[in-house]
Coordinates of C-alpha atoms and ligand atoms in Angstrom, one line a residue:
X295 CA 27.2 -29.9 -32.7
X296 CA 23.8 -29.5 -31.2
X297 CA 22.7 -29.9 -27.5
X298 CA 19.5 -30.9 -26.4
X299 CA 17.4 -30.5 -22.9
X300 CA 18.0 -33.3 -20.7
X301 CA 15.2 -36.2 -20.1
X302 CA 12.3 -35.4 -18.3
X303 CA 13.2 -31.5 -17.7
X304 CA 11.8 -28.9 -19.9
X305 CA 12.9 -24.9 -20.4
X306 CA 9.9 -22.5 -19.0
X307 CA 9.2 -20.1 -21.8
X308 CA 7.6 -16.3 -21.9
X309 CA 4.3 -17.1 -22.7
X310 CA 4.0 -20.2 -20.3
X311 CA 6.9 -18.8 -17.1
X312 CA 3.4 -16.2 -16.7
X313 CA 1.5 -18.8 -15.4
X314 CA 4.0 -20.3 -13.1
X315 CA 4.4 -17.0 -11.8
X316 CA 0.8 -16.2 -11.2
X317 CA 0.3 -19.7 -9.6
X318 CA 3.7 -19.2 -7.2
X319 CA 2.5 -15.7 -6.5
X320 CA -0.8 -16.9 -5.6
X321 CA 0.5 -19.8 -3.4
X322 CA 3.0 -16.8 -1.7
X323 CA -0.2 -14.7 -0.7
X324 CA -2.0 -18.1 0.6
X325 CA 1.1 -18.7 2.8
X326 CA 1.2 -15.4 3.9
X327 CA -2.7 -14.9 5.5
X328 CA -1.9 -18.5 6.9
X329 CA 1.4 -17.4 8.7
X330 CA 4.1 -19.8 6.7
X331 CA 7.8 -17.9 6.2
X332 CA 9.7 -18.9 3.2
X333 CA 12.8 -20.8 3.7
X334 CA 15.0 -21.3 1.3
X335 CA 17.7 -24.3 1.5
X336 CA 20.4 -25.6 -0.7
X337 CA 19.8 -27.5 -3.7
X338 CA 22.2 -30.6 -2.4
X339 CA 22.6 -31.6 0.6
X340 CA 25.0 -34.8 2.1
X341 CA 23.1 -37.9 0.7
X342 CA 23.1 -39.2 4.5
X343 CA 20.7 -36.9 5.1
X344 CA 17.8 -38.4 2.6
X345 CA 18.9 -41.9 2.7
X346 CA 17.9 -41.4 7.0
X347 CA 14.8 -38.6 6.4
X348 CA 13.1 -40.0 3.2
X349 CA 13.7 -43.2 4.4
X350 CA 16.0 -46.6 3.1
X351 CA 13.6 -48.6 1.9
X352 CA 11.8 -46.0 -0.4
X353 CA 11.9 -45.9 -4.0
X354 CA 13.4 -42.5 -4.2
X355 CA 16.6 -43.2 -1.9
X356 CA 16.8 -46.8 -3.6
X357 CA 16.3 -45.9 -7.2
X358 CA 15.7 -42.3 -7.9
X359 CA 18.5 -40.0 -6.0
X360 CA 20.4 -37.6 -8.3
X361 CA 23.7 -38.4 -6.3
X362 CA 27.4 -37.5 -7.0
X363 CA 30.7 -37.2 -5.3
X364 CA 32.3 -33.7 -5.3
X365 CA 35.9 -32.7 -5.4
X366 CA 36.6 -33.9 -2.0
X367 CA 34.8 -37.4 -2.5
X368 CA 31.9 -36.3 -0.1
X369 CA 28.4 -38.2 -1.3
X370 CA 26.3 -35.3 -2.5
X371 CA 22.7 -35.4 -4.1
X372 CA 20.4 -33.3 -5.8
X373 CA 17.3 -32.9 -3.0
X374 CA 14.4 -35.1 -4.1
X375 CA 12.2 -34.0 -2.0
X376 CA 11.8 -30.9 0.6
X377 CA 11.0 -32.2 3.8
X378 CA 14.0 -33.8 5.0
X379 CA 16.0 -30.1 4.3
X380 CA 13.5 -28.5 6.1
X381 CA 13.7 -30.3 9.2
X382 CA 17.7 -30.4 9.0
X383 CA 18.0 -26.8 8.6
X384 CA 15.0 -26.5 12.1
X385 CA 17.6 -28.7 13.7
X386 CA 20.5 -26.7 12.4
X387 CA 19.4 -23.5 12.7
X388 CA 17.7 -24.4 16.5
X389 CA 14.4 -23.1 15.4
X390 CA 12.6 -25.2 17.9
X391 CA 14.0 -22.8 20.1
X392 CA 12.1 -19.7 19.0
X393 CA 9.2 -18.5 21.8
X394 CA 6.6 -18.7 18.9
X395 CA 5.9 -22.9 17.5
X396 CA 4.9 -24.0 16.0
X397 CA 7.4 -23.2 12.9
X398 CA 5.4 -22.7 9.6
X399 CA 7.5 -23.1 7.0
X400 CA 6.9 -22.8 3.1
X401 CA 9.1 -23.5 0.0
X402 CA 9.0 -23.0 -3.9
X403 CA 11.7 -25.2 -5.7
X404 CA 13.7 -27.7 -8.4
X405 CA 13.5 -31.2 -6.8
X406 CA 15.0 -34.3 -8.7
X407 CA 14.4 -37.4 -9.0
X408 CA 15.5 -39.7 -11.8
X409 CA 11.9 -41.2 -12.4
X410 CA 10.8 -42.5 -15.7
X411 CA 9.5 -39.5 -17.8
X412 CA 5.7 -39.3 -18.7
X413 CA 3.0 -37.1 -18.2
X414 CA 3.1 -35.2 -15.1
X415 CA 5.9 -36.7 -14.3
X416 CA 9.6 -35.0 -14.7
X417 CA 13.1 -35.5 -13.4
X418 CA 13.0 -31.9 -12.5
X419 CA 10.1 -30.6 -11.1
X420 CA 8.9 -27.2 -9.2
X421 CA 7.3 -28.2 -5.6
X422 CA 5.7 -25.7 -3.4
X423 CA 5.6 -27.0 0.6
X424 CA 4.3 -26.4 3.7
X425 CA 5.6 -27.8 6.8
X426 CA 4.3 -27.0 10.4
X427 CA 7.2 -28.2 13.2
X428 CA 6.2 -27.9 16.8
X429 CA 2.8 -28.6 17.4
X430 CA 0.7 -32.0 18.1
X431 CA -2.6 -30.1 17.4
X432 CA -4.8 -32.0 15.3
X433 CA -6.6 -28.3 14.4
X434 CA -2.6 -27.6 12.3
X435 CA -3.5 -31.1 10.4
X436 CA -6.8 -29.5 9.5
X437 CA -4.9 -26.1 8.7
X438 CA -2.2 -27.9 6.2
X439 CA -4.9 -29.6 4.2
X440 CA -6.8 -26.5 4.0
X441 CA -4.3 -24.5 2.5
X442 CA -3.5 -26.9 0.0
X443 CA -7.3 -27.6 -1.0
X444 CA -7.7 -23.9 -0.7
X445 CA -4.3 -23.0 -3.7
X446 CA -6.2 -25.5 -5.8
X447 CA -9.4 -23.8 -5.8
X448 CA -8.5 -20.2 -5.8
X449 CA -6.7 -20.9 -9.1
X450 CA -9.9 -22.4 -10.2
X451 CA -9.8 -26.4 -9.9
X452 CA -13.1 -28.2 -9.5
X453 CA -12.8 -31.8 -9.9
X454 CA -10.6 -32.9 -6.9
X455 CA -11.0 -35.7 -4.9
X456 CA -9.1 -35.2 -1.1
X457 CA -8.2 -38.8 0.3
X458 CA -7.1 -38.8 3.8
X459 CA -5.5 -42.2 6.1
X460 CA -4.4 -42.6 9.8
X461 CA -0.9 -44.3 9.9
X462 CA -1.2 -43.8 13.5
X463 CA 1.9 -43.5 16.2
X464 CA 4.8 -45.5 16.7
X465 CA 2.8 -48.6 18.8
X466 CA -0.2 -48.6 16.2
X467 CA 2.7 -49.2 13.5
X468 CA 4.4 -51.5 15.2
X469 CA 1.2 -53.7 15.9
X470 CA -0.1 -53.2 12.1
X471 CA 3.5 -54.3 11.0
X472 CA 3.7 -57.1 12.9
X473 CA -0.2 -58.2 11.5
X474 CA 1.3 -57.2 8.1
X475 CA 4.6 -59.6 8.2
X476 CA 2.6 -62.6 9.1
X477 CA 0.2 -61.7 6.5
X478 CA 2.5 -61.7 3.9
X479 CA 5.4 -64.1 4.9
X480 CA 4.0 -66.8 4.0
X481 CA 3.6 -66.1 0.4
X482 CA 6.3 -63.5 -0.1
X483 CA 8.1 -65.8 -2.6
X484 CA 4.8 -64.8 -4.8
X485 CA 5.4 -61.6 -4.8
X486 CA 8.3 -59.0 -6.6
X487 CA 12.3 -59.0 -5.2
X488 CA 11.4 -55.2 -3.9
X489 CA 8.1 -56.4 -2.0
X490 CA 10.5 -59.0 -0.5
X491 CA 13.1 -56.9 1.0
X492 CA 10.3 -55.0 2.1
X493 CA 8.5 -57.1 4.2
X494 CA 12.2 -56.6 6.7
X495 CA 12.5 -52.9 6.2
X496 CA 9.4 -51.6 6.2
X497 CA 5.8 -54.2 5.0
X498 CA 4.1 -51.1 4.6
X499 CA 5.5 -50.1 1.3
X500 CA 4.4 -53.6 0.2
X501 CA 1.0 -52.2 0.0
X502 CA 2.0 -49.2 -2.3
X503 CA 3.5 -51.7 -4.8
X504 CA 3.0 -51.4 -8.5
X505 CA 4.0 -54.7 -9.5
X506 CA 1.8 -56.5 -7.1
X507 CA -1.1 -54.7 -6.5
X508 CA -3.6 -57.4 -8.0
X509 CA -2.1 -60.3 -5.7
X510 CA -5.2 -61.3 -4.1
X511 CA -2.8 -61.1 -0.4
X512 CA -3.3 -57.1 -1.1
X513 CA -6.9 -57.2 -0.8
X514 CA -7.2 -58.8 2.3
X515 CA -4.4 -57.1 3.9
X516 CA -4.6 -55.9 7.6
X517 CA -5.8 -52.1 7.5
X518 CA -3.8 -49.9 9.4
X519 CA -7.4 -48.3 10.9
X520 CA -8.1 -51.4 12.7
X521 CA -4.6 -51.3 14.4
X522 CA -5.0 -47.4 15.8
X523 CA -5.2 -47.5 19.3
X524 CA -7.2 -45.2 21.4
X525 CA -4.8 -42.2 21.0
X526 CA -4.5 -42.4 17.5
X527 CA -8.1 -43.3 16.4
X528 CA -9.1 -39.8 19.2
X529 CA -6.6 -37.6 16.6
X530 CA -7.3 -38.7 13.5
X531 CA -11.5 -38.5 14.3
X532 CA -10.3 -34.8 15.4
X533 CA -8.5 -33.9 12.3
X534 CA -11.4 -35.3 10.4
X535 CA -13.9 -33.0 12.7
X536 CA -12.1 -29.7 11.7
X537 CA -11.9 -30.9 7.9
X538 CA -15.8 -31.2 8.2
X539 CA -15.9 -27.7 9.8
X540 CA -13.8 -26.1 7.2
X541 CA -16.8 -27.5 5.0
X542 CA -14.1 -30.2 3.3
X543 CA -15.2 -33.3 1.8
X544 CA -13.1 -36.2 1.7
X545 CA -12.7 -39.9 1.8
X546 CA -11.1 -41.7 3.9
X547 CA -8.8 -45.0 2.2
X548 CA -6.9 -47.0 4.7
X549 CA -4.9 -48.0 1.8
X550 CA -3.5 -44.4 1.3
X551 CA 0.5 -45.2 2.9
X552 CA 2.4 -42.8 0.8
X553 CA 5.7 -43.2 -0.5
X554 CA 8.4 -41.9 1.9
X555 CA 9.1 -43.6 5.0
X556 CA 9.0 -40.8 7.8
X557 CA 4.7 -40.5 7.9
X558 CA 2.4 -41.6 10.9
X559 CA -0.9 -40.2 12.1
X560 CA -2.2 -38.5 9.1
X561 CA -1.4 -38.9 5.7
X562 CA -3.1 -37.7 2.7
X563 CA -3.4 -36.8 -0.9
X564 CA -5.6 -34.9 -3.2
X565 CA -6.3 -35.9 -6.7
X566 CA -7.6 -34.6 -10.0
X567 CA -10.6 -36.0 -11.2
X568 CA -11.2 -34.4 -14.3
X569 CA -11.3 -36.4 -17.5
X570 CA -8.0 -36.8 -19.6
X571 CA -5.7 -35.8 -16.4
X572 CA -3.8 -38.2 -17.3
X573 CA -2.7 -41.7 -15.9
X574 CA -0.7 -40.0 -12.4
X575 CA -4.0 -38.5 -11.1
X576 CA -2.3 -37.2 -7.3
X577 CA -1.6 -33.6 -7.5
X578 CA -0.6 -33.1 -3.8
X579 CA 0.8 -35.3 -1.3
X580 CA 1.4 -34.9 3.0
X581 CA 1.3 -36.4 6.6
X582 CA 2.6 -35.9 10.0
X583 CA 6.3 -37.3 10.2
X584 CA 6.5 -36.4 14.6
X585 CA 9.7 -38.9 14.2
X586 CA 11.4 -36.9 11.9
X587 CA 13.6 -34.3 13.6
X588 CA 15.0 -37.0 15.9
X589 CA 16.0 -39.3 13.3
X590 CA 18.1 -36.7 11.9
X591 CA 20.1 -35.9 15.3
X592 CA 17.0 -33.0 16.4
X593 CA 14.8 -33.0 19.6
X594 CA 11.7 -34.3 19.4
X595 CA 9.4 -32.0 17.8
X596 CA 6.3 -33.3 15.9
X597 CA 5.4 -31.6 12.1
X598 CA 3.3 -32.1 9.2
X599 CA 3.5 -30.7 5.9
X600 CA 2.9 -31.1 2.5
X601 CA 4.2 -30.6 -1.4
X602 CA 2.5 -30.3 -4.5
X603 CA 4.3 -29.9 -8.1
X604 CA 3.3 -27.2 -10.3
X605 CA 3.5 -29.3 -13.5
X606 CA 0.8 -31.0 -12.3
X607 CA -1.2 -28.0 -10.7
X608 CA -0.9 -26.8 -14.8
X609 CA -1.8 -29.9 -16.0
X610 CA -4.8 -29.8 -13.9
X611 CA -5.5 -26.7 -14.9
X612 CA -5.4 -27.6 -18.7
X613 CA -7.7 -30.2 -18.1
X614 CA -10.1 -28.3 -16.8
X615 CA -10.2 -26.0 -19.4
X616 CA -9.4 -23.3 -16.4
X617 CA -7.4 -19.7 -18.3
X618 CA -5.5 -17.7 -15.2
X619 CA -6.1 -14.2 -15.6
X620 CA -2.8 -13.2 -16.7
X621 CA -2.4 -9.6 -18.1
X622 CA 0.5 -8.9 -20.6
X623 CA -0.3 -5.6 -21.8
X624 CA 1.7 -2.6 -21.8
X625 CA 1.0 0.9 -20.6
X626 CA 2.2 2.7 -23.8
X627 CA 4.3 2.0 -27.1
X628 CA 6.5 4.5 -28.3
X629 CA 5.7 5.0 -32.2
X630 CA 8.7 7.5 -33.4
X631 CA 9.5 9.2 -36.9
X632 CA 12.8 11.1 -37.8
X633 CA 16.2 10.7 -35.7
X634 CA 15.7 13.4 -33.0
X635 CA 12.3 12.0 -32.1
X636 CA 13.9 8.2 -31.9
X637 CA 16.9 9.4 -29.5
X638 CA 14.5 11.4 -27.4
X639 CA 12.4 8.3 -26.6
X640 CA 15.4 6.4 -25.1
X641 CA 15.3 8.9 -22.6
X642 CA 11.5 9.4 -22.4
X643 CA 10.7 5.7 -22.5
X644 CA 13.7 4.9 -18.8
X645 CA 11.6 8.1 -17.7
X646 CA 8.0 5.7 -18.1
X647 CA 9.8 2.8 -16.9
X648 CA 11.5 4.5 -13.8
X649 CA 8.0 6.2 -12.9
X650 CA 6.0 2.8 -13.0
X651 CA 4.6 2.5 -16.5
X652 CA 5.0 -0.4 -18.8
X653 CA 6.7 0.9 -21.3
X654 CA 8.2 -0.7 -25.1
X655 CA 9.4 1.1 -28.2
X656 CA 10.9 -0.5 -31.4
X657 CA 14.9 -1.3 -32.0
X658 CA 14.7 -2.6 -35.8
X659 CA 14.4 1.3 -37.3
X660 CA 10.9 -0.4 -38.0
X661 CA 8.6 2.1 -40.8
X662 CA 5.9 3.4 -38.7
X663 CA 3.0 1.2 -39.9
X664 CA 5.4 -1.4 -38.4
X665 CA 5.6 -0.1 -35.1
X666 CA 1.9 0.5 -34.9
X667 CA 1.7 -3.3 -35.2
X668 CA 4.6 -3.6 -32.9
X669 CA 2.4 -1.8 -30.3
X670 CA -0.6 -4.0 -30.8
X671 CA 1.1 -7.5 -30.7
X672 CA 2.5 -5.2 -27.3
X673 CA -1.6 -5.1 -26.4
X674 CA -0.4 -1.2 -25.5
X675 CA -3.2 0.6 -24.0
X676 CA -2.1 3.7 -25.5
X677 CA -0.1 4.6 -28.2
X678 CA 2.3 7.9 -28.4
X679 CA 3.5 9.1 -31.5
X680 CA 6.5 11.3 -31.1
X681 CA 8.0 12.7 -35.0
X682 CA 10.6 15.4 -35.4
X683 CA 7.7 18.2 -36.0
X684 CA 6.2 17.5 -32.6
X685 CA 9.6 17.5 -31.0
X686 CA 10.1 20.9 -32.2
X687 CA 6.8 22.1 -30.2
X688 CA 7.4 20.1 -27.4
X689 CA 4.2 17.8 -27.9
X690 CA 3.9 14.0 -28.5
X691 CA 0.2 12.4 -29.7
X692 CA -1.4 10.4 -27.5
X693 CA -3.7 7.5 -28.4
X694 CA -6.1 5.8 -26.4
X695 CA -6.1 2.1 -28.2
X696 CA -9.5 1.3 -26.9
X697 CA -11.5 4.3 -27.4
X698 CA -9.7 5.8 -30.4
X699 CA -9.3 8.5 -29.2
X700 CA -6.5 10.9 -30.2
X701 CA -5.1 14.2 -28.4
X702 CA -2.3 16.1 -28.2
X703 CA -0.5 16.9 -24.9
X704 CA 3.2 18.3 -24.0
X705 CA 6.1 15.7 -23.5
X706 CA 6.5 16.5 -20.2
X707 CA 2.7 15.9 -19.2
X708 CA 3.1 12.2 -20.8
X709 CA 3.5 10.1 -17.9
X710 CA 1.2 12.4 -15.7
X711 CA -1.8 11.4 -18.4
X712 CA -0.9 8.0 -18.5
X713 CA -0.8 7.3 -14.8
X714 CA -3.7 9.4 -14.0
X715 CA -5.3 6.9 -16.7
X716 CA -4.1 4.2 -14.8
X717 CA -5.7 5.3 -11.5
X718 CA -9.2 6.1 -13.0
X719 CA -8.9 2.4 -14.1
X720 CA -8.2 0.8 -10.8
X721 CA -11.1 3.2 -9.1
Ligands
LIG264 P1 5.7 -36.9 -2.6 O1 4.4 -37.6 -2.6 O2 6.9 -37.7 -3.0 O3 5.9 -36.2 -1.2 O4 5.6 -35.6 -3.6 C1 4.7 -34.6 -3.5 C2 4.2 -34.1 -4.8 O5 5.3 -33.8 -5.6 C3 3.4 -35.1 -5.6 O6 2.1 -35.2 -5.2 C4 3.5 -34.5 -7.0 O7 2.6 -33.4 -7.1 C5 4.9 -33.9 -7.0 N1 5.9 -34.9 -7.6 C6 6.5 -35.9 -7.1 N2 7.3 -36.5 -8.0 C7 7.1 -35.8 -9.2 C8 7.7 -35.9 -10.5 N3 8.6 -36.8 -10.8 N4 7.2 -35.0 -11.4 C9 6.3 -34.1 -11.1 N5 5.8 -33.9 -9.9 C10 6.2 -34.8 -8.9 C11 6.9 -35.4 -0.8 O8 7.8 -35.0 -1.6 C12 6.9 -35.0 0.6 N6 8.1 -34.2 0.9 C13 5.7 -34.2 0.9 C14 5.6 -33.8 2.3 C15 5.9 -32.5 2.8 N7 5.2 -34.5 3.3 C16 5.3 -33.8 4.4 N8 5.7 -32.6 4.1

C-alpha cells in the first residue's frame, strides 16, 4: 500500500523550505522595526467562533471550513483564516487592557480551507498577518499597507499593483445596503441561488460574485464611495494622504469588497502584475474590521490587519524571474583516510559545530576522491584533509577551495583558522 499527499497541500523540501525560510525571516525583521509581537494561536478553534468573525454569509464559513466533531461532540475546525483568532485571543487574553495600544500583532501559519486546487491556490497554505487592535488612526492604515508593500519589495517584487476601497462605518453600510437591495431585488431571480440568499445576509458579497459578474445589474451598481458620509470619506482621503507620503501608488476601485464579512473603512489588496502569474493575481489581502472584537463577546476596540500567503509571494517571485540570496555552503568538509583519522573527526567535526562552524564529513566509508566531491556538492569553503600520518604529528591540511591554496596547520589551531577566515570575510 502506497499513501499519497492530500489535495491541494504539498511537502516543503530542502532545496525549496530555504526560501520559505528566508522570506519568513525577512517578514520577522520587517515586523520587528515596525513594532508587531508574534502571537501564536491554536490551529482549531470552536467553529462558533469563525462562523460569527469571518462572517455567515461568506464562502469560507458556507463552503470551505475544515470542520469536525471531537471526542466530546464539540464542533471544531481547522482555522481558515487568522484574524478571527487573533481578536479572540485580545479578548481572551484582555490585551486591550495593556497601557501601550494599540496591540500590533503578527502571525506565520497553516490556514485551511477546502477551496478547489489550482495555481496559487491550496487547501493548506502558510499566511503571514498583521493586525493593529486599538487605534482609529488613519496614519496605522497607512502603516499596515506599508509593511505589506514594503515585504514584497525588499524580497525583490516589481510589478505590483496596490488597490485600495472605503467600505466606510456602520451608517455608510447601512445606506449603501439599503441602495444595493433595491438595486438588485428586482431582478434577483436573474441571478445565481448564492447571490440570492445574499441580497438578505449581506448584498455586498453580491458584488464579489464569480458567477454573475457580467450581469449588466453589476455594472451599474450603487458604489459604496458615493454612500460614505462625511466621517468616512474625511478617513479614507487621510489614509490615502499618508499612502501618498510614504511615496505609494495605488488605485482606488470602489468595487474592491473583499471576501470576509467583518471589513468597513478601508479595505485593500495588492496584486501581481507580472506576466504568467497566473489566473489568481491577489497576493495580499486587508481592511479595518472596528466591529470585530464586539461581535465576538470583546469591548469595542477598532483594528486592521492584513494576510498574505507565501505560495503566492513564491509564485510571484518565480514569475519575476527574482533568485533570493540564499547561501548553502559549508564552512569546512572533513576529507579523512585510515581508521584513527575517521574516529578523530567525529570528535573534531561536534568541536566545529559546537564552536559555530558549518561543518559536514562523509558516513558511507566513501574513497577519498569521493569525499572531495562530497565537499564540493557541500560548496565547503575549505577542505581539511586529516589521514593517519597527519594524525601522528598532530597536523590536519587545510584547503582554501577558492584560492587553492594548501597549508598545513596543527589540529588544535583548526577552528581558530577557519573562524578567523570567517571574520576577515564579514570585514
Ligand atoms: P483573505 O483575502 O481571505 O483574507 O486571504 C488573504 C490572503 O491569503 C490572500 O490574499 C492570499 O494571499 C492568501 N490565500 C487565501 N486563500 C488561499 C489559498 N487557498 N491558497 C493560497 N493562498 C491563499 C484573510 O484571510 C484575512 N484574515 C486578512 C486580514 C487580516 N484582514 C484583516 N486582517
Amino acid at each position: 500500500m502506497s499513501f499519497q499527499i492530500p489535495r491541494g497541500t504539498q511537502d516543503i523540501l530542502p532545496g525549496e523550505v530555504e526560501k520559505w525560510q528566508f522570506v519568513e525571516n525577512t517578514a520577522r525583521e520587517l515586523c520587528n522595526r515596525y513594532q508587531y509581537k508574534e502571537i501564536r494561536t491554536p490551529i482549531f478553534e470552536h467553529t462558533e467562533l469563525f462562523a460569527r468573525g469571518v462572517g455567515e454569509s461568506t464562502d469560507i464559513v458556507q463552503k470551505e471550513m475544515y470542520t469536525f466533531q471531537d471526542r466530546k461532540g464539540r464542533s471544531m475546525t481547522l482555522r481558515p483564516e487568522g484574524t478571527a483568532s487573533t481578536v479572540r485571543s485580545f479578548v481572551e487574553k484582555k490585551l486591550y487592557a495593556n497601557s501601550s495600544q494599540p496591540t500590533k500583532l503578527y502571525y506565520i501559519g497553516p490556514m485551511f480551507r477546502y477551496e478547489r486546487p489550482q495555481t496559487g491556490r491550496f487547501r493548506q497554505f502558510v499566511q503571514f498577518g498583521i493586525e493593529a487592535l486599538g487605534s482609529n488612526d488613519p496614519a496605522i492604515d497607512a502603516e499596515v499597507i506599508s509593511l505589506a508593500m514594503s515585504l514584497y519589495q525588499t524580497l525583490g517584487l516589481k510589478s505590483l499593483k496596490l488597490v485600495i476601497n472605503s467600505l466606510g462605518d456602520a451608517d455608510s453600510r447601512t445606506a449603501h445596503r439599503t441602495a444595493l437591495i433595491s438595486h438588485f431585488e428586482p431582478r434577483i431571480g436573474e441571478f445565481c441561488s448564492d447571490c440570492q440568499k445574499r441580497l438578505e445576509q449581506n448584498p455586498l458579497r453580491i458584488l464579489d460574485c464569480k458567477k454573475d459578474r457580467d450581469h449588466e445589474l453589476m455594472k451599474t451598481a450603487p458604489s459604496i464611495l458615493e454612500y460614505l458620509n462625511d466621517g468616512s470619506k474625511s478617513y479614507f482621503n487621510k489614509v490615502q494622504q499618508y499612502l501618498s507620503a510614504n511615496g505609494i501608488p495605488y488605485e482606488v476601485d470602489p468595487g474592491l469588497v473583499r471576501g470576509l464579512d467583518y471589513y468597513n473603512h478601508t479595505a485593500f489588496e495588492i496584486m501581481s502584475n507580472a506576466e504568467g502569474f497566473g489566473a489568481i493575481t491577489t497576493l495580499c489581502g486587508g481592511g479595518r474590521y472596528n466591529g470585530l472584537a464586539q461581535e465576538i463577546g470583546g469591548p469595542e476596540t477598532p483594528g486592521i490587519g492584513f494576510a498574505l500567503s507565501i505560495e503566492r509571494l513564491l509564485a510571484a517571485l518565480d514569475a519575476e524571474n527574482v533568485t533570493l540570496p540564499i547561501s548553502s555552503d559549508i564552512d569546512c568538509y572533513i576529507v579523512t583516510m585510515g581508521d584513527q583519522a575517521k574516529d578523530r573527526a567525529v570528535s573534531l567535526l561536534y568541536e566545529m559545530r559546537n564552536a559555530g562552524l558549518k561543518a559536514e564529513k562523509d558516513y558511507e566509508d566513501k574513497k577519498m576522491k569521493a569525499q572531495f566531491k562530497s565537499a564540493d556538492r557541500h560548496q565547503a569553503k575549505f577542505v581539511a584533509v586529516l589521514g593517519d600520518d597527519e594524525l601522528e604529528k598532530n597536523v590536519i591540511a587545510v584547503k582554501n577551495m577558492e584560492t587553492g591554496v594548501q597549508e598545513d596547520i596543527a589540529i588544535d589551531q583548526l577552528i581558530s583558522y577557519l573562524k578567523a577566515y570567517s571574520k576577515r570575510m564579514l570585514l
